[in-house]
CSV table of C-alpha atoms in Angstrom, one decimal:
chain,number,residue,atom,x,y,z
M,161,MET,CA,-0.1,0.1,0.0
M,162,ARG,CA,1.4,3.4,-0.9
M,163,LEU,CA,1.4,5.9,2.0
M,164,GLU,CA,1.0,9.6,1.3
M,165,ILE,CA,2.2,12.3,3.8
M,166,PHE,CA,-0.1,15.2,3.4
M,167,CYS,CA,0.5,17.4,6.5
M,168,LEU,CA,3.3,18.6,8.7
M,169,ILE,CA,2.1,20.1,11.9
M,170,ILE,CA,4.5,22.0,14.3
M,171,MET,CA,3.4,21.6,17.9
M,172,ASN,CA,5.5,22.9,20.9
M,173,GLY,CA,8.5,22.9,18.7
M,174,LEU,CA,8.2,19.4,17.7
M,175,SER,CA,7.3,18.0,14.3
M,176,MET,CA,4.5,15.6,14.1
M,177,ILE,CA,4.0,13.9,10.7
M,178,ILE,CA,0.3,12.7,10.0
M,179,ILE,CA,-0.1,9.8,7.4
M,180,ASN,CA,-2.9,9.7,5.1
M,181,MET,CA,-3.6,6.0,4.2
M,182,PHE,CA,-5.9,7.1,1.2
M,183,ASN,CA,-5.1,5.6,-2.2
M,184,LYS,CA,-8.3,4.9,-4.2
M,185,ILE,CA,-12.0,4.7,-3.9
M,186,LEU,CA,-14.3,2.2,-5.5
M,187,ILE,CA,-17.9,3.8,-5.7
M,188,GLY,CA,-21.0,1.7,-6.2
M,189,VAL,CA,-24.3,3.1,-7.7
M,190,ASN,CA,-27.4,1.4,-8.5
M,191,LEU,CA,-29.0,2.8,-11.6
M,192,PHE,CA,-32.4,2.5,-13.2
M,193,GLY,CA,-33.8,3.6,-16.5
M,194,ILE,CA,-32.9,6.9,-18.1
M,195,TYR,CA,-33.8,10.2,-16.7
M,196,HIS,CA,-32.3,13.6,-16.6
M,197,ARG,CA,-30.9,14.0,-13.0
M,198,GLN,CA,-29.3,10.7,-13.3
M,199,ASP,CA,-27.7,11.5,-16.7
M,200,VAL,CA,-26.1,14.7,-15.3
M,201,ALA,CA,-24.8,12.7,-12.3
M,202,ARG,CA,-23.4,10.0,-14.6
M,203,GLU,CA,-21.6,12.8,-16.5
M,204,SER,CA,-20.1,14.2,-13.3
M,205,TRP,CA,-18.7,10.6,-12.4
M,206,ILE,CA,-17.2,10.0,-15.8
M,207,HIS,CA,-15.5,13.4,-15.5
M,208,LEU,CA,-14.2,12.7,-12.1
M,209,GLN,CA,-12.9,9.3,-13.2
M,210,LYS,CA,-11.0,11.0,-16.1
M,211,LYS,CA,-9.7,13.7,-13.8
M,212,TYR,CA,-8.4,11.3,-11.1
M,213,PRO,CA,-8.0,7.9,-12.9
M,214,ASP,CA,-5.9,6.7,-9.9
M,215,LYS,CA,-8.1,7.9,-7.2
M,216,ILE,CA,-11.7,7.1,-8.0
M,217,GLU,CA,-13.7,4.4,-9.9
M,218,PHE,CA,-17.5,4.2,-10.3
M,219,ASN,CA,-19.4,0.7,-10.9
M,220,ALA,CA,-23.0,0.4,-11.6
M,221,ILE,CA,-24.1,-2.4,-9.2
M,222,GLN,CA,-27.2,-4.0,-10.7
M,223,PHE,CA,-29.5,-7.0,-10.4
M,224,GLU,CA,-28.5,-10.3,-12.0
M,225,SER,CA,-31.7,-10.2,-14.0
M,226,GLU,CA,-30.8,-7.0,-15.8
M,227,ASN,CA,-27.9,-8.8,-17.6
M,228,SER,CA,-30.2,-10.0,-20.3
M,229,ALA,CA,-30.9,-6.5,-21.6
M,230,PRO,CA,-28.3,-4.2,-20.1
M,231,THR,CA,-28.4,-0.5,-20.4
M,232,ASP,CA,-25.3,1.4,-21.4
M,233,TYR,CA,-24.7,3.7,-18.5
M,234,GLY,CA,-21.2,4.7,-19.4
M,235,ILE,CA,-19.6,3.0,-16.3
M,236,PRO,CA,-18.8,-0.6,-15.9
M,237,PRO,CA,-21.8,-2.6,-14.9
M,238,LYS,CA,-21.7,-5.5,-12.3
M,239,PHE,CA,-24.7,-7.7,-12.5
M,240,VAL,CA,-24.3,-9.2,-9.1
M,241,LEU,CA,-27.4,-8.5,-6.8
M,242,GLU,CA,-29.2,-11.8,-6.3
M,243,ARG,CA,-32.0,-10.5,-4.3
M,244,SER,CA,-34.2,-7.4,-4.0
M,245,SER,CA,-36.8,-6.1,-1.7
M,246,LYS,CA,-39.3,-8.7,-3.3
M,247,ASP,CA,-37.3,-11.5,-1.7
M,248,ILE,CA,-37.5,-10.1,2.0
M,249,VAL,CA,-40.6,-7.8,2.1
M,250,PRO,CA,-44.0,-9.5,2.7
M,251,HIS,CA,-46.5,-8.3,0.1
M,252,GLY,CA,-44.0,-6.0,-1.4
M,253,THR,CA,-44.6,-4.6,-4.9
M,254,LYS,CA,-41.4,-2.9,-5.7
M,255,GLU,CA,-37.9,-4.2,-6.7
M,256,LEU,CA,-35.5,-2.2,-4.6
M,257,PRO,CA,-31.9,-2.9,-3.9
M,258,ILE,CA,-30.6,-3.8,-0.5
M,259,LEU,CA,-27.9,-1.2,0.6
M,260,LYS,CA,-26.0,-4.0,2.6
M,261,ASP,CA,-25.7,-6.3,-0.4
M,262,ILE,CA,-24.2,-3.5,-2.4
M,263,LEU,CA,-21.6,-2.6,0.2
M,264,ASP,CA,-20.7,-6.3,0.9
M,265,TYR,CA,-20.1,-6.8,-2.8
M,266,LEU,CA,-17.8,-3.6,-3.0
M,267,TYR,CA,-15.9,-4.7,0.0
M,268,SER,CA,-15.3,-8.1,-1.5
M,269,GLN,CA,-13.7,-6.5,-4.6
M,270,VAL,CA,-11.4,-4.2,-2.6
M,271,LYS,CA,-10.7,-6.2,0.5
M,272,ASP,CA,-7.5,-7.9,-0.8
M,273,ASP,CA,-6.5,-5.3,-3.4
M,274,PRO,CA,-3.8,-2.9,-2.1
M,275,ASN,CA,-4.7,-0.3,-4.7
M,276,TYR,CA,-7.9,0.5,-3.0
M,277,THR,CA,-8.2,1.9,0.6
M,278,HIS,CA,-11.9,2.9,0.6
M,279,PHE,CA,-15.2,1.9,-0.9
M,280,GLY,CA,-18.8,3.1,-0.7
M,281,TRP,CA,-22.2,4.1,-2.3
M,282,ILE,CA,-23.7,7.1,-3.8
M,283,ASN,CA,-27.2,7.9,-4.8
M,284,SER,CA,-28.1,7.5,-8.4
M,285,ASP,CA,-28.9,11.2,-9.0
M,286,ILE,CA,-26.1,12.7,-7.0
M,287,ILE,CA,-23.4,14.9,-8.8
M,288,THR,CA,-19.8,14.6,-7.5
M,289,THR,CA,-17.4,17.4,-7.3
M,290,SER,CA,-13.6,17.5,-7.2
M,291,ILE,CA,-13.9,18.4,-3.6
M,292,PHE,CA,-14.8,14.7,-3.1
M,293,VAL,CA,-11.6,13.4,-4.1
M,294,GLU,CA,-9.6,16.1,-2.6
M,295,TYR,CA,-11.1,15.8,0.8
M,296,PHE,CA,-10.0,12.1,0.9
M,297,GLN,CA,-6.5,13.1,-0.3
M,298,ASN,CA,-6.1,15.6,2.5
M,299,HIS,CA,-7.7,13.9,5.3
M,300,ASP,CA,-7.5,10.5,7.2
M,301,VAL,CA,-11.1,9.4,6.7
M,302,ARG,CA,-12.3,6.2,8.5
M,303,ALA,CA,-15.8,6.3,7.4
M,304,LEU,CA,-17.9,9.3,6.1
M,305,ALA,CA,-21.6,10.2,5.4
M,306,ALA,CA,-22.0,13.2,3.0
M,307,SER,CA,-24.9,15.6,2.8
M,308,ARG,CA,-25.9,17.2,-0.5
M,309,LEU,CA,-26.3,20.7,-1.8
M,310,ASP,CA,-29.5,21.1,-3.8
M,311,ILE,CA,-29.0,23.2,-6.9
M,312,LYS,CA,-31.0,24.9,-9.7
M,313,GLU,CA,-31.8,22.8,-12.8
M,314,VAL,CA,-29.0,22.5,-15.4
M,315,LYS,CA,-29.0,21.1,-18.9
M,316,ASN,CA,-25.9,18.9,-18.6
M,317,PHE,CA,-22.7,18.6,-16.5
M,318,GLY,CA,-20.9,20.7,-19.0
M,319,GLN,CA,-23.0,23.7,-18.0
M,320,ILE,CA,-21.7,23.1,-14.4
M,321,LEU,CA,-18.1,23.0,-15.5
M,322,GLU,CA,-18.6,26.3,-17.5
M,323,ASN,CA,-20.8,28.3,-15.2
M,324,GLY,CA,-20.9,26.6,-11.9
M,325,VAL,CA,-24.0,25.9,-9.9
M,326,THR,CA,-26.8,28.0,-8.4
M,327,PRO,CA,-27.4,26.8,-4.6
M,328,LEU,CA,-30.8,26.6,-3.7
M,329,ARG,CA,-30.7,24.6,-0.3
M,330,PHE,CA,-28.5,22.4,1.8
M,331,GLU,CA,-30.0,19.3,2.9
M,332,PRO,CA,-29.2,18.7,6.7
M,333,ALA,CA,-31.4,15.8,7.2
M,334,GLY,CA,-30.5,13.5,4.2
M,335,PHE,CA,-27.3,11.7,3.4
M,336,ASP,CA,-26.7,10.5,-0.2
M,337,SER,CA,-23.2,9.0,0.0
M,338,TYR,CA,-21.4,6.7,2.4
M,339,ILE,CA,-17.7,6.0,2.1
M,340,PHE,CA,-15.7,3.5,4.3
M,341,SER,CA,-12.1,2.5,4.8
M,342,LYS,CA,-11.4,-1.2,4.5
M,343,GLU,CA,-10.4,-1.1,8.1
M,344,TRP,CA,-13.6,0.4,9.4
M,345,TRP,CA,-15.7,-2.0,7.6
M,346,ALA,CA,-13.8,-5.1,8.8
M,347,LYS,CA,-14.6,-3.8,12.4
M,348,TYR,CA,-18.1,-2.3,11.9
M,349,GLY,CA,-19.6,-3.6,8.8
M,350,HIS,CA,-21.7,-6.1,10.7
M,351,LEU,CA,-23.6,-3.2,12.4
M,352,ILE,CA,-25.2,-2.4,8.9
M,353,ASN,CA,-28.7,-4.1,8.7
M,354,PRO,CA,-30.4,-4.9,5.3
M,355,TYR,CA,-32.1,-1.6,4.7
M,356,LEU,CA,-33.6,-0.9,1.4
M,357,LEU,CA,-32.7,2.0,-0.9
M,358,GLY,CA,-35.5,4.2,-2.4
M,359,VAL,CA,-37.5,4.5,0.7
M,360,PRO,CA,-36.9,6.6,3.9
M,361,GLU,CA,-35.4,5.8,7.3
M,362,PHE,CA,-32.2,4.1,6.4
M,363,ASP,CA,-30.0,7.2,6.0
M,364,PRO,CA,-30.1,8.6,9.6
M,365,VAL,CA,-29.4,5.1,10.9
M,366,ILE,CA,-26.3,4.5,8.7
M,367,SER,CA,-25.1,8.1,9.3
M,368,GLY,CA,-25.5,7.7,13.1
M,369,ILE,CA,-23.6,4.4,13.1
M,370,ILE,CA,-20.7,6.2,11.2
M,371,ALA,CA,-20.8,9.0,13.7
M,372,VAL,CA,-20.4,6.9,16.7
M,373,THR,CA,-17.8,4.6,15.4
M,374,GLY,CA,-14.9,7.0,14.6
M,375,GLY,CA,-16.3,8.3,11.2
M,376,GLU,CA,-17.5,11.9,10.3
M,377,LEU,CA,-20.4,13.7,8.9
M,378,TYR,CA,-19.7,15.9,6.0
M,379,ASN,CA,-22.1,18.9,5.6
M,380,ASP,CA,-20.1,21.8,4.5
M,381,PRO,CA,-22.4,24.0,2.1
M,382,GLN,CA,-19.6,26.2,1.0
M,383,GLN,CA,-17.3,23.2,-0.1
M,384,PRO,CA,-19.9,20.6,-1.3
M,385,MET,CA,-18.7,17.1,-2.0
M,386,ILE,CA,-21.9,16.2,-3.7
M,387,CYS,CA,-24.8,18.2,-5.3
M,388,HIS,CA,-28.3,17.3,-6.5
M,389,ILE,CA,-30.7,18.9,-8.9
M,390,GLN,CA,-33.7,20.0,-6.7
M,391,HIS,CA,-36.9,18.3,-7.3
M,392,PRO,CA,-40.2,17.5,-5.3
M,393,ILE,CA,-39.8,14.7,-2.8
M,394,LYS,CA,-41.6,11.5,-4.0
M,395,TRP,CA,-40.6,8.7,-1.6
M,396,GLY,CA,-42.6,9.6,1.5
M,397,SER,CA,-45.8,7.6,0.5
M,398,ASP,CA,-46.6,4.6,2.5
M,399,SER,CA,-45.6,1.2,1.2
M,400,PRO,CA,-44.7,-2.3,2.5
M,401,GLU,CA,-41.0,-1.4,1.6
M,402,LYS,CA,-41.1,1.9,3.7
M,403,ASP,CA,-42.7,-0.2,6.5
M,404,TRP,CA,-39.8,-2.7,6.2
M,405,ASN,CA,-37.3,0.0,6.9
M,406,ILE,CA,-39.2,1.4,9.7
M,407,ASN,CA,-39.7,-1.9,11.4
M,408,LEU,CA,-36.2,-2.9,10.8
M,409,LYS,CA,-35.0,0.3,12.6
M,410,LYS,CA,-37.5,-0.2,15.6
M,411,SER,CA,-36.5,-3.9,15.9
M,412,ASN,CA,-32.8,-3.0,16.4
M,413,PRO,CA,-32.4,-0.9,19.5
M,414,PHE,CA,-28.8,0.3,18.4
M,415,ASP,CA,-30.2,1.4,15.2
M,416,HIS,CA,-33.1,3.2,16.8
M,417,LEU,CA,-30.7,4.9,19.1
M,418,CYS,CA,-28.6,6.1,16.2
M,419,PHE,CA,-31.7,7.3,14.4
M,420,ASN,CA,-32.8,9.4,17.4
M,421,MET,CA,-29.3,10.7,17.9
M,422,MET,CA,-29.2,12.0,14.4
M,423,HIS,CA,-32.6,13.6,14.7
M,424,TYR,CA,-31.6,15.4,17.8
M,425,HIS,CA,-28.4,16.7,16.1
M,426,LEU,CA,-30.5,17.8,13.3
M,427,GLN,CA,-33.2,19.6,15.4
M,428,HIS,CA,-30.9,21.2,18.0
M,429,ASN,CA,-27.8,22.0,15.8
M,430,LEU,CA,-27.9,21.7,12.1
M,431,CYS,CA,-31.4,23.3,11.8
M,432,HIS,CA,-30.1,26.5,13.5
M,433,ARG,CA,-28.4,27.3,10.2
M,434,LYS,CA,-29.5,30.5,8.5
M,435,PRO,CA,-31.6,31.4,6.5
M,436,TRP,CA,-34.3,28.9,7.7
M,437,GLY,CA,-35.2,26.4,5.0
M,438,ALA,CA,-32.1,27.0,3.0
M,439,PHE,CA,-29.6,26.1,5.8
M,440,MET,CA,-26.6,27.4,4.0
M,441,ASN,CA,-24.8,29.4,6.8
M,442,PRO,CA,-23.6,27.4,9.8
M,443,GLN,CA,-23.9,29.2,13.2
M,444,PRO,CA,-21.2,29.6,15.8
M,445,GLY,CA,-20.8,26.7,17.9
M,446,GLU,CA,-22.1,24.1,15.4
M,447,LYS,CA,-18.8,22.1,15.0
M,448,GLU,CA,-18.2,22.1,18.8
M,449,PHE,CA,-21.7,20.9,19.3
M,450,THR,CA,-21.2,18.1,16.8
M,451,LYS,CA,-17.8,17.0,18.2
M,452,ASP,CA,-19.1,17.0,21.8
M,453,PHE,CA,-22.4,15.4,21.1
M,454,PHE,CA,-21.1,12.4,19.3
M,455,ASP,CA,-17.9,12.0,21.4
M,456,ILE,CA,-20.2,11.3,24.4
M,457,PHE,CA,-21.8,8.3,22.4
M,458,SER,CA,-18.7,7.2,20.6
M,459,LEU,CA,-17.7,3.5,20.8
M,460,GLU,CA,-14.1,4.6,20.4
M,461,THR,CA,-13.6,7.2,22.9
M,462,SER,CA,-12.4,7.2,26.5
M,463,LYS,CA,-14.2,10.5,27.1
M,464,GLN,CA,-16.9,10.7,29.7
M,465,ILE,CA,-19.9,13.0,30.2
M,466,LYS,CA,-18.9,16.2,32.0
M,467,TYR,CA,-21.3,16.3,35.0
M,468,ILE,CA,-22.4,19.6,36.4
M,469,GLY,CA,-22.3,20.1,40.2
């Protein structure tokens, strides 16, 4: 494994070298059909791969059944998903992928390959920026959940490269990408339960697990890793698949705790951003609140609650 020294810090007259273990990320996405937001996102992934060919790679992780009539998405397809929501949800009507199956497959591909240090998932309509790769080059990331910046409609990714984006809203509650180091997954991957993509509830759970196991929550609206063309929310309606995610969370006390922690963090910290509804400007004390709050619950800290009295 190639090690990259990325920072030299002088403390009390002594030199301390921080080693960044990052080498390359394998990103899995599950794609379906052809539609505009996904097309723009795919253009961004292809652009990022060309710009950083030794740092990031995208694969389309698809159902085995799709291999008979594959769609050309412009990134390598892997027809490896053997099951869907139909196989586990009683009376289900949709065919949704299981996030854990995608992540398990990706880990199996990078586990013994020294070229890769990280892997993860990104939602199918999420635009990636150069900040995505640059952040991993400059930070020692064990695990990370990234929030998105909602932007005004664009015709194509070329328009973004030429003119930039028009920010509309930073999404503090939703997380559209999870990245893991191989070391983190070997230790904590078993904590991820079989949540379905495409219906609510799973993202606060996964993000909360990351936050209490030495990972981090990335939500900088001034330096967005990921962007998303804003559109009306369509995934809140009741369904057997939504009930599956809700019941899975409620039946696992640790998941339920992580979910509640994330909502407390959202309501009492991130939602203090201004202006209300756009949430573009973090307020004083936000970073300190985040650090102190998740340090209390961390599975990897020796810190204790500071009692008053």
